[in-house]
Coordinates of C-alpha atoms and ligand atoms in Angstrom, one line a residue:
M13 CA 11.6 -29.2 -13.2
S14 CA 13.1 -25.8 -12.4
F15 CA 12.2 -22.7 -10.7
P16 CA 9.5 -21.1 -12.8
K17 CA 10.2 -18.7 -15.6
G18 CA 10.1 -14.9 -14.3
F19 CA 11.0 -16.1 -10.6
L20 CA 11.3 -13.3 -8.6
W21 CA 15.1 -13.6 -7.1
G22 CA 16.2 -10.8 -5.2
G23 CA 16.7 -9.3 -1.5
A24 CA 15.0 -7.6 1.1
V25 CA 15.3 -4.8 3.4
A26 CA 13.2 -2.6 5.9
A27 CA 13.6 1.4 5.9
N28 CA 14.4 1.6 9.5
Q29 CA 17.1 -0.8 9.1
C30 CA 19.0 0.6 6.3
E31 CA 17.9 4.2 5.5
G32 CA 19.3 6.3 8.5
A33 CA 18.6 10.0 7.6
Y34 CA 16.4 9.8 10.4
L35 CA 15.2 13.1 10.5
E36 CA 15.9 14.3 7.1
G37 CA 13.5 15.1 4.3
G38 CA 10.7 16.0 6.8
K39 CA 10.6 12.5 8.6
G40 CA 9.1 12.3 11.9
L41 CA 10.0 9.6 14.7
S42 CA 9.2 6.2 14.3
I43 CA 9.2 3.3 16.8
P44 CA 12.6 2.2 15.8
D45 CA 14.2 5.4 16.4
M46 CA 13.5 5.2 20.3
L47 CA 15.7 2.2 20.6
L48 CA 19.2 1.2 21.3
G49 CA 21.0 -1.7 20.3
G50 CA 21.8 -4.9 22.4
D51 CA 23.5 -8.3 21.6
V52 CA 23.0 -11.9 21.5
N53 CA 22.5 -11.8 25.4
T54 CA 21.2 -8.1 26.0
P55 CA 17.9 -7.2 24.9
R56 CA 17.4 -3.9 23.2
T57 CA 16.6 -0.7 25.2
F58 CA 13.4 1.6 24.7
C59 CA 14.1 5.3 25.5
P60 CA 10.9 7.3 26.0
K61 CA 12.8 10.1 24.7
I62 CA 16.0 10.7 22.5
E63 CA 19.0 10.9 25.0
E64 CA 21.9 12.8 24.0
G65 CA 25.3 11.5 23.1
V66 CA 24.0 7.8 22.8
F67 CA 24.1 6.0 19.7
Y68 CA 21.0 5.0 18.0
P69 CA 21.3 2.4 15.2
S70 CA 18.5 3.4 13.1
H71 CA 19.4 7.0 13.2
T72 CA 22.4 6.6 10.6
A73 CA 21.6 2.5 9.9
I74 CA 23.6 2.0 6.7
D75 CA 22.8 5.6 5.1
F76 CA 20.8 3.9 2.1
Y77 CA 18.9 7.3 2.3
H78 CA 22.0 8.8 0.6
H79 CA 23.5 5.6 -1.0
Y80 CA 20.4 4.3 -2.7
K81 CA 21.8 4.6 -6.2
E82 CA 25.0 2.8 -5.5
D83 CA 23.3 0.0 -3.7
I84 CA 20.7 -0.4 -6.3
A85 CA 23.3 -0.5 -9.0
L86 CA 25.1 -3.5 -6.9
F87 CA 21.9 -5.4 -6.7
A88 CA 21.6 -4.9 -10.5
E89 CA 25.1 -6.2 -10.9
M90 CA 24.0 -9.4 -8.9
G91 CA 20.9 -9.7 -11.4
F92 CA 18.2 -9.1 -9.0
K93 CA 14.7 -9.3 -10.5
C94 CA 13.0 -8.0 -7.3
F95 CA 14.0 -5.7 -4.3
R96 CA 11.6 -5.7 -1.2
F97 CA 11.9 -2.6 0.7
S98 CA 9.5 -0.7 3.4
I99 CA 8.4 2.8 3.2
N100 CA 8.7 4.3 6.5
W101 CA 5.3 5.7 7.2
A102 CA 6.8 8.5 9.1
R103 CA 8.5 9.8 6.0
I104 CA 5.1 10.1 4.4
F105 CA 3.0 11.2 7.5
P106 CA 5.6 12.6 10.2
N107 CA 2.9 12.4 12.8
G108 CA 1.0 9.7 11.5
D109 CA -2.4 11.7 11.4
D110 CA -1.0 14.8 9.6
A111 CA -3.6 16.1 6.9
A112 CA -1.3 15.9 3.9
P113 CA 1.3 13.8 2.9
N114 CA 4.9 15.1 3.1
E115 CA 6.2 15.2 -0.7
E116 CA 9.7 15.0 0.2
G117 CA 9.1 11.6 1.6
L118 CA 7.1 10.5 -1.4
K119 CA 9.7 12.0 -4.0
F120 CA 12.2 9.9 -2.1
Y121 CA 10.5 6.6 -2.5
E122 CA 9.8 7.6 -6.0
N123 CA 13.5 8.0 -7.1
V124 CA 14.0 4.4 -5.2
I125 CA 11.3 3.0 -7.4
D126 CA 12.7 4.6 -10.6
E127 CA 16.1 3.5 -9.9
C128 CA 14.8 0.1 -9.4
K129 CA 12.9 0.3 -12.8
K130 CA 15.9 1.6 -14.5
Y131 CA 17.5 -2.0 -14.0
G132 CA 14.3 -4.0 -14.5
I133 CA 14.0 -4.7 -10.9
E134 CA 10.5 -5.2 -9.8
P135 CA 10.0 -3.3 -6.4
L136 CA 8.2 -5.1 -3.6
I137 CA 6.8 -2.7 -1.1
T138 CA 6.1 -3.5 2.5
L139 CA 3.9 -0.7 4.1
N140 CA 4.5 -1.4 7.4
H141 CA 7.8 -2.9 8.7
Y142 CA 7.8 -2.0 12.4
E143 CA 7.6 1.9 11.5
M144 CA 4.7 3.1 13.0
P145 CA 5.2 6.8 13.9
F146 CA 6.1 7.4 17.2
E147 CA 3.3 10.0 17.8
L148 CA 0.7 7.3 17.0
V149 CA 2.1 5.5 19.9
K150 CA 1.8 8.3 22.4
K151 CA -1.4 9.9 21.2
Y152 CA -3.6 6.7 20.3
K153 CA -1.8 3.8 21.8
G154 CA -1.1 2.5 18.2
Y155 CA -3.4 0.0 16.8
Y156 CA -5.3 -0.4 19.9
N157 CA -7.1 2.7 18.9
R158 CA -9.4 1.9 15.9
K159 CA -8.6 5.5 14.6
T160 CA -5.2 4.1 13.5
I161 CA -7.2 1.7 11.3
D162 CA -8.3 4.5 9.1
L163 CA -4.9 6.5 9.5
F164 CA -3.0 3.2 8.0
V165 CA -5.4 3.0 5.2
K166 CA -5.0 6.8 4.4
Y167 CA -1.1 6.3 4.2
A168 CA -1.5 2.9 2.1
V169 CA -4.0 4.7 -0.3
T170 CA -1.7 7.7 -0.6
C171 CA 1.2 5.4 -1.8
F172 CA -1.1 3.3 -3.8
E173 CA -2.1 6.2 -5.7
R174 CA 1.2 7.7 -6.2
F175 CA 2.8 4.3 -7.6
K176 CA 0.0 2.7 -9.0
D177 CA 1.7 2.8 -12.2
K178 CA 5.2 1.7 -11.0
V179 CA 4.7 -0.9 -8.4
K180 CA 2.5 -4.4 -8.5
Y181 CA 3.8 -6.2 -5.4
W182 CA 2.8 -4.8 -2.2
L183 CA 2.9 -6.3 1.6
T184 CA 0.7 -4.8 4.2
F185 CA 2.2 -5.7 7.5
N186 CA 5.5 -7.5 8.2
E187 CA 5.6 -10.3 10.6
I188 CA 2.0 -9.4 11.7
N189 CA 2.1 -12.5 14.0
M190 CA 4.8 -10.9 16.2
P191 CA 2.4 -9.9 19.0
I192 CA 1.3 -13.4 19.3
M193 CA 4.9 -14.7 19.5
E194 CA 6.9 -12.0 21.0
P195 CA 4.5 -10.3 23.3
K196 CA 6.7 -7.7 24.8
M197 CA 8.4 -6.6 21.7
G198 CA 5.3 -7.1 19.8
N199 CA 3.4 -4.7 22.1
L200 CA 5.7 -1.9 20.8
Y201 CA 7.3 -3.0 17.7
S202 CA 4.4 -4.3 15.9
V203 CA 1.3 -2.7 17.1
G204 CA 2.5 0.3 18.8
V205 CA 0.6 -0.4 22.0
M206 CA 2.3 1.2 25.2
Q207 CA 1.1 1.7 28.7
D208 CA 1.5 5.3 30.2
V209 CA 3.9 3.7 32.9
D210 CA 6.2 2.8 30.2
L211 CA 5.8 6.1 28.2
Q212 CA 6.3 8.3 31.4
R213 CA 9.4 6.4 32.4
T214 CA 12.2 9.1 33.3
A215 CA 15.0 6.2 32.0
P216 CA 15.6 4.1 29.1
C217 CA 14.3 0.3 29.9
K218 CA 15.2 -2.9 28.5
F219 CA 12.4 -4.8 26.4
P220 CA 11.5 -7.5 29.1
E221 CA 10.7 -4.6 31.5
L222 CA 7.8 -3.2 29.2
T223 CA 4.4 -3.7 30.5
D224 CA 2.3 -6.5 28.6
V225 CA -1.6 -6.0 28.3
P226 CA -2.9 -9.0 26.1
Q227 CA -6.1 -7.6 25.7
E228 CA -4.9 -4.5 24.2
R229 CA -2.2 -6.2 22.1
I230 CA -4.5 -8.8 20.8
E231 CA -7.3 -6.1 19.8
A232 CA -4.4 -4.2 18.4
L233 CA -3.6 -7.3 16.1
H234 CA -7.4 -7.7 15.2
N235 CA -7.3 -4.1 14.2
Q236 CA -4.3 -4.5 12.0
F237 CA -6.2 -7.5 10.3
V238 CA -9.2 -4.9 9.5
A239 CA -6.4 -2.4 8.5
S240 CA -4.8 -4.9 6.1
A241 CA -8.1 -6.1 4.6
K242 CA -9.5 -2.4 4.1
A243 CA -6.1 -1.6 2.2
V244 CA -6.2 -4.7 0.1
I245 CA -9.9 -3.7 -0.9
A246 CA -8.8 -0.1 -1.7
G247 CA -5.6 -1.1 -3.7
H248 CA -7.6 -3.4 -5.8
K249 CA -10.0 -0.7 -6.7
I250 CA -7.0 1.6 -7.4
N251 CA -5.5 -0.7 -9.5
P252 CA -7.1 -4.3 -10.2
N253 CA -3.6 -5.8 -11.3
F254 CA -2.0 -5.1 -7.8
M255 CA -0.9 -8.4 -6.0
I256 CA -1.1 -7.4 -2.4
G257 CA 0.2 -10.1 0.3
N258 CA 0.4 -10.9 4.0
M259 CA 3.5 -11.4 5.7
I260 CA 4.2 -14.2 8.4
C261 CA 7.2 -14.8 10.5
H262 CA 6.8 -18.6 10.1
I263 CA 8.2 -20.5 12.9
T264 CA 8.6 -24.0 12.0
W265 CA 8.0 -26.6 14.8
Y266 CA 9.0 -30.1 15.5
P267 CA 8.1 -32.4 18.4
L268 CA 11.4 -32.9 20.3
T269 CA 10.1 -36.7 21.1
P270 CA 7.5 -39.1 19.9
N271 CA 5.8 -38.5 23.1
P272 CA 2.0 -37.7 21.9
K273 CA 2.0 -35.0 24.3
D274 CA 4.9 -33.3 22.5
L275 CA 3.1 -33.8 19.4
L276 CA 0.1 -32.0 20.7
E277 CA 2.2 -29.1 21.9
D278 CA 3.7 -29.0 18.5
Q279 CA 0.3 -28.7 16.8
R280 CA -0.8 -26.2 19.4
R281 CA 2.1 -23.9 18.7
D282 CA 2.3 -24.0 15.0
S283 CA -1.6 -23.3 15.0
I284 CA -1.3 -20.4 17.4
C285 CA 2.1 -18.8 16.1
N286 CA 1.7 -19.2 12.5
D287 CA -2.1 -20.2 11.3
I288 CA -4.0 -17.6 13.3
C289 CA -2.7 -14.6 11.3
G290 CA -2.5 -16.7 8.0
D291 CA -5.8 -17.9 8.2
V292 CA -7.4 -14.6 8.8
Q293 CA -5.4 -13.0 6.0
V294 CA -5.8 -15.7 3.5
R295 CA -9.2 -17.6 4.2
G296 CA -10.7 -14.2 5.6
E297 CA -11.9 -15.7 8.9
Y298 CA -10.4 -16.9 12.4
P299 CA -9.6 -20.4 12.7
Y300 CA -11.7 -22.1 15.2
F301 CA -8.8 -22.5 18.1
A302 CA -8.1 -18.7 18.1
R303 CA -11.0 -17.8 20.6
K304 CA -10.0 -20.4 23.1
F305 CA -6.2 -19.2 22.8
Y306 CA -7.3 -15.7 23.5
Q307 CA -9.5 -16.6 26.3
D308 CA -6.8 -18.7 27.9
L309 CA -4.8 -15.4 27.9
G310 CA -7.7 -13.8 29.9
V311 CA -8.8 -11.6 26.8
D312 CA -12.5 -10.7 26.1
T313 CA -12.9 -12.0 22.7
S314 CA -16.1 -10.0 22.0
F315 CA -14.1 -7.8 19.2
M316 CA -14.2 -11.1 17.2
D317 CA -17.9 -10.8 16.6
N318 CA -18.0 -7.4 15.0
E319 CA -20.0 -8.1 11.9
E320 CA -18.6 -5.1 10.0
D321 CA -14.9 -6.4 10.6
K322 CA -16.0 -9.9 9.7
K323 CA -17.2 -8.6 6.2
I324 CA -14.1 -6.5 5.5
I325 CA -11.9 -9.4 6.4
K326 CA -13.6 -11.7 4.5
E327 CA -13.7 -9.4 1.4
G328 CA -10.1 -8.1 1.9
V329 CA -8.2 -11.3 1.5
V330 CA -4.5 -11.2 0.0
D331 CA -3.5 -12.3 -3.2
F332 CA -0.4 -14.1 -2.1
Y333 CA 1.3 -15.5 0.9
T334 CA 4.9 -14.3 1.9
F335 CA 6.8 -15.4 4.9
S336 CA 10.1 -15.0 6.6
Y337 CA 12.0 -18.4 7.4
Y338 CA 15.4 -18.5 9.1
M339 CA 15.3 -21.5 11.4
S340 CA 13.0 -24.1 13.1
N341 CA 12.4 -24.9 17.0
C342 CA 11.7 -28.1 18.9
V343 CA 8.8 -28.4 21.5
T344 CA 8.5 -30.6 24.2
V345 CA 6.6 -30.9 27.4
Q346 CA 9.7 -32.4 29.3
E347 CA 11.4 -29.9 31.6
G348 CA 15.0 -29.2 31.8
V349 CA 16.0 -30.0 28.3
D350 CA 18.8 -27.7 26.2
Q351 CA 17.0 -24.6 24.7
V352 CA 18.4 -22.5 21.9
K353 CA 17.2 -18.8 20.9
G354 CA 15.7 -18.0 17.7
N355 CA 13.7 -15.4 15.6
M356 CA 11.1 -14.0 18.0
M357 CA 10.8 -17.3 19.9
G358 CA 13.4 -20.0 20.9
G359 CA 12.7 -23.6 21.8
A360 CA 14.1 -26.9 22.6
K361 CA 17.5 -27.9 21.2
N362 CA 17.5 -30.1 18.0
P363 CA 20.1 -32.7 18.1
Y364 CA 20.2 -33.1 14.4
L365 CA 20.8 -29.2 13.7
K366 CA 23.8 -26.8 14.1
A367 CA 23.0 -23.1 15.2
S368 CA 24.3 -19.6 14.2
D369 CA 26.1 -17.6 16.7
W370 CA 22.8 -16.1 17.7
G371 CA 21.6 -19.4 18.3
W372 CA 19.2 -19.7 15.3
Q373 CA 19.1 -23.5 14.3
I374 CA 20.0 -24.1 10.7
D375 CA 17.4 -26.2 9.2
P376 CA 16.8 -26.2 5.0
D377 CA 14.6 -29.1 5.1
G378 CA 12.3 -27.2 7.6
L379 CA 11.9 -24.7 4.5
R380 CA 10.7 -27.4 2.2
W381 CA 8.4 -28.9 5.0
T382 CA 6.8 -25.4 5.5
L383 CA 6.2 -24.5 2.0
N384 CA 4.5 -27.9 1.5
K385 CA 2.4 -27.1 4.6
L386 CA 1.4 -23.6 3.4
A387 CA 0.7 -25.1 -0.2
S388 CA -1.9 -27.6 1.3
R389 CA -3.1 -25.2 3.8
Y390 CA -3.8 -22.4 1.3
P391 CA -4.5 -24.0 -2.0
N392 CA -4.1 -21.9 -5.1
T393 CA -2.3 -19.1 -3.1
P394 CA 1.1 -18.0 -4.7
L395 CA 3.7 -18.4 -2.0
M396 CA 6.9 -16.4 -1.6
V397 CA 9.6 -16.5 0.7
V398 CA 10.5 -12.7 1.4
E399 CA 13.1 -13.4 4.3
N400 CA 15.7 -16.0 4.8
G401 CA 19.3 -15.5 5.7
F402 CA 22.2 -16.0 7.9
G403 CA 23.4 -13.4 10.4
A404 CA 27.2 -13.7 10.9
F405 CA 30.1 -12.1 12.0
D406 CA 32.4 -11.4 9.2
K407 CA 36.3 -11.1 8.9
V408 CA 37.6 -8.4 6.2
E409 CA 41.0 -9.8 5.0
A410 CA 44.1 -7.6 4.6
D411 CA 43.1 -7.1 1.0
G412 CA 39.8 -6.2 1.7
S413 CA 38.2 -9.5 0.8
I414 CA 35.6 -11.6 2.6
H415 CA 35.4 -15.1 2.6
D416 CA 31.9 -16.0 3.7
D417 CA 31.6 -19.6 2.7
Y418 CA 29.1 -20.1 5.8
R419 CA 26.7 -18.0 4.1
I420 CA 27.0 -19.6 0.8
S421 CA 26.4 -22.8 2.4
Y422 CA 23.4 -21.6 4.1
F423 CA 21.9 -20.3 1.1
R424 CA 22.9 -23.1 -1.2
E425 CA 21.0 -25.4 1.0
H426 CA 18.1 -23.4 1.3
I427 CA 17.9 -22.7 -2.4
K428 CA 18.0 -26.6 -2.7
A429 CA 15.3 -27.0 -0.3
M430 CA 13.1 -24.5 -2.1
H431 CA 13.8 -26.5 -5.5
E432 CA 12.7 -29.6 -4.1
A433 CA 9.6 -27.9 -2.8
V434 CA 8.9 -26.6 -6.4
K435 CA 9.3 -30.4 -7.7
D436 CA 6.9 -31.2 -5.2
G437 CA 4.4 -28.8 -6.7
V438 CA 4.4 -26.0 -4.3
P439 CA 3.3 -22.4 -6.5
L440 CA 6.5 -20.6 -5.2
I441 CA 6.8 -17.3 -7.3
G442 CA 9.9 -15.7 -5.7
Y443 CA 12.7 -15.5 -3.2
T444 CA 14.1 -12.3 -1.4
T445 CA 17.3 -13.1 0.7
W446 CA 17.3 -10.9 4.1
G447 CA 19.8 -8.1 4.0
P448 CA 21.3 -8.5 0.6
I449 CA 23.4 -5.5 2.1
D450 CA 24.6 -5.6 5.6
L451 CA 22.1 -3.6 7.8
V452 CA 20.9 -2.9 11.3
S453 CA 19.5 -6.3 13.1
A454 CA 16.1 -5.8 14.1
G455 CA 16.4 -8.2 17.2
T456 CA 19.5 -6.8 18.4
G457 CA 20.1 -3.6 16.9
Q458 CA 23.6 -4.8 16.0
Y459 CA 25.7 -4.2 13.0
A460 CA 28.0 -7.1 13.8
K461 CA 25.3 -9.5 12.8
R462 CA 25.7 -9.2 9.3
Y463 CA 23.3 -10.9 6.4
G464 CA 24.7 -9.1 3.4
F465 CA 26.1 -10.2 0.2
I466 CA 27.7 -6.6 0.3
Y467 CA 29.7 -5.4 3.1
V468 CA 29.2 -2.0 4.7
D469 CA 31.9 -0.3 6.8
K470 CA 29.8 0.4 9.9
H471 CA 29.9 -0.7 13.6
D472 CA 28.2 -1.2 16.8
D473 CA 30.3 1.6 18.2
G474 CA 29.3 4.1 15.6
S475 CA 32.6 4.1 13.7
G476 CA 32.8 3.4 10.1
D477 CA 32.6 5.2 6.9
F478 CA 29.6 3.5 5.0
A479 CA 32.1 2.2 2.4
R480 CA 30.6 -0.9 0.5
S481 CA 32.5 -3.7 -0.8
R482 CA 31.6 -7.1 -2.3
K483 CA 31.7 -10.5 -0.4
D484 CA 32.3 -14.0 -1.8
S485 CA 28.7 -14.7 -1.6
F486 CA 27.9 -11.7 -3.9
F487 CA 29.5 -13.4 -6.9
W488 CA 28.0 -16.8 -5.9
Y489 CA 24.3 -15.5 -5.6
K490 CA 25.0 -13.6 -9.0
K491 CA 25.6 -17.1 -10.6
V492 CA 22.5 -18.3 -9.0
I493 CA 20.2 -15.7 -10.4
E494 CA 22.0 -16.1 -13.7
S495 CA 21.3 -19.7 -13.9
N496 CA 17.6 -19.4 -12.6
G497 CA 18.6 -21.3 -9.5
E498 CA 20.4 -24.0 -11.2
D499 CA 24.3 -23.1 -10.5
L500 CA 24.6 -23.5 -6.9
V501 CA 28.4 -24.5 -6.7
Ligands
BGP25 C1 12.8 -10.6 10.7 C2 12.5 -9.2 10.7 C3 13.5 -8.5 10.1 C4 14.9 -9.0 10.2 C5 15.2 -10.3 10.3 C6 16.4 -10.7 10.8 O1 11.9 -11.0 12.0 O2 11.4 -9.1 9.7 O3 13.3 -7.1 9.8 O4 15.6 -8.3 10.8 O5 14.1 -11.0 11.0 O6 16.3 -10.6 12.3 P1 17.5 -9.9 13.0 O7 17.7 -8.8 12.5 O8 16.9 -10.0 14.4 O9 18.6 -10.8 12.9

């Protein structure tokens, strides 16, 4: 049994990590524009205002804004069936609460969509990939304020109306579970909740110094569920053929030992990190364990009993479940065990796995496990892996070639694992690798953490001329797509 006919092979990016042109075309500031880069050991820095003479990675990113034709042509050369990208909300509504949308922003995305369609590439659009207009953070405290629900829905409807005949696949919020897993980063990045004390700082500060108010971040997440559900309902009215999905950062956990206490902790982590958000968006209700988890954080959960919200969440369930998968982590109640880093969350070191230079453990079997878990938890729900990839330092040879066999090997094993899952019977409809072209890392703000099949000449000190070139993995992925996942050599 092979990958289904029409399988959506492709790649995924986010506007703030690739577009640059941060104030062009009438765009307003969005959250990532306020962030400086870090590295594997240095968290990113938040700047309450833009500082002069400092390099902000999102301001230029890889200049996709001016290179999109060239980049989409390269994706087409690899045979992409699907390209996942996000619309930067601040290009459409620069302040988030403007009365009318910015035509120049809409036109830019229309051009990107048309360019994809020219090559038969199906666009998959994320409406919110950590890109809330910064004005909404300052004015409303992001999603903590219920007004933001309607502002998001207005923005979503604007995009749905404009592109209703050109785009079928949509995702509402990227990695909506982030505020549960990475509270400090999630407060700002994901739900746009900031305290005055942080907004009024006179100097930039590192993420871990930001203030966490669990009540506000958890209520803001609830408001995102309502916003997502309202957008799904509105989208289906605009075009009943729309496929609108959720997007979860799936952190796959294993107990480090057979100690039953490790198993219990493993179950708790999986439930909290992954299943609260998945259940709300696919089943249309909170799972039973959510309330206790929230109460343990000291959160007053009366917002969960809002009857109108319950109705909306029930009605606005998604059409498919999508997720990012990069790695797995172990948990244990033992103290003093070796730790590794990871996407959003680290964990105990797994003695069976190797890790990337950023400490993310490489685990293709975990992808098969995850796909099977999701297929049984959400029966009859199509699944799609919308992010998977290997961040690495690349070396450019004297002749310009880049031999990224480590990346090929990562993808080969993960595609084999997906294939096994398909044979197991998992309803997998597509696979978009993360960063098919090098871009800015979300976690560290680095260029040096490269994911692409396509190299971009741009570096952490701001140097580089944005020239694109094909890595070895480019030619390899082209063969994979051509053979519908059969030729992995
Ligand atoms: C996910 C985000 C992406 C992306 C990816 C890789 O969590 O949705 O935006 O960046 O992780 O992470 P990083 O960029 O930190 O290497």
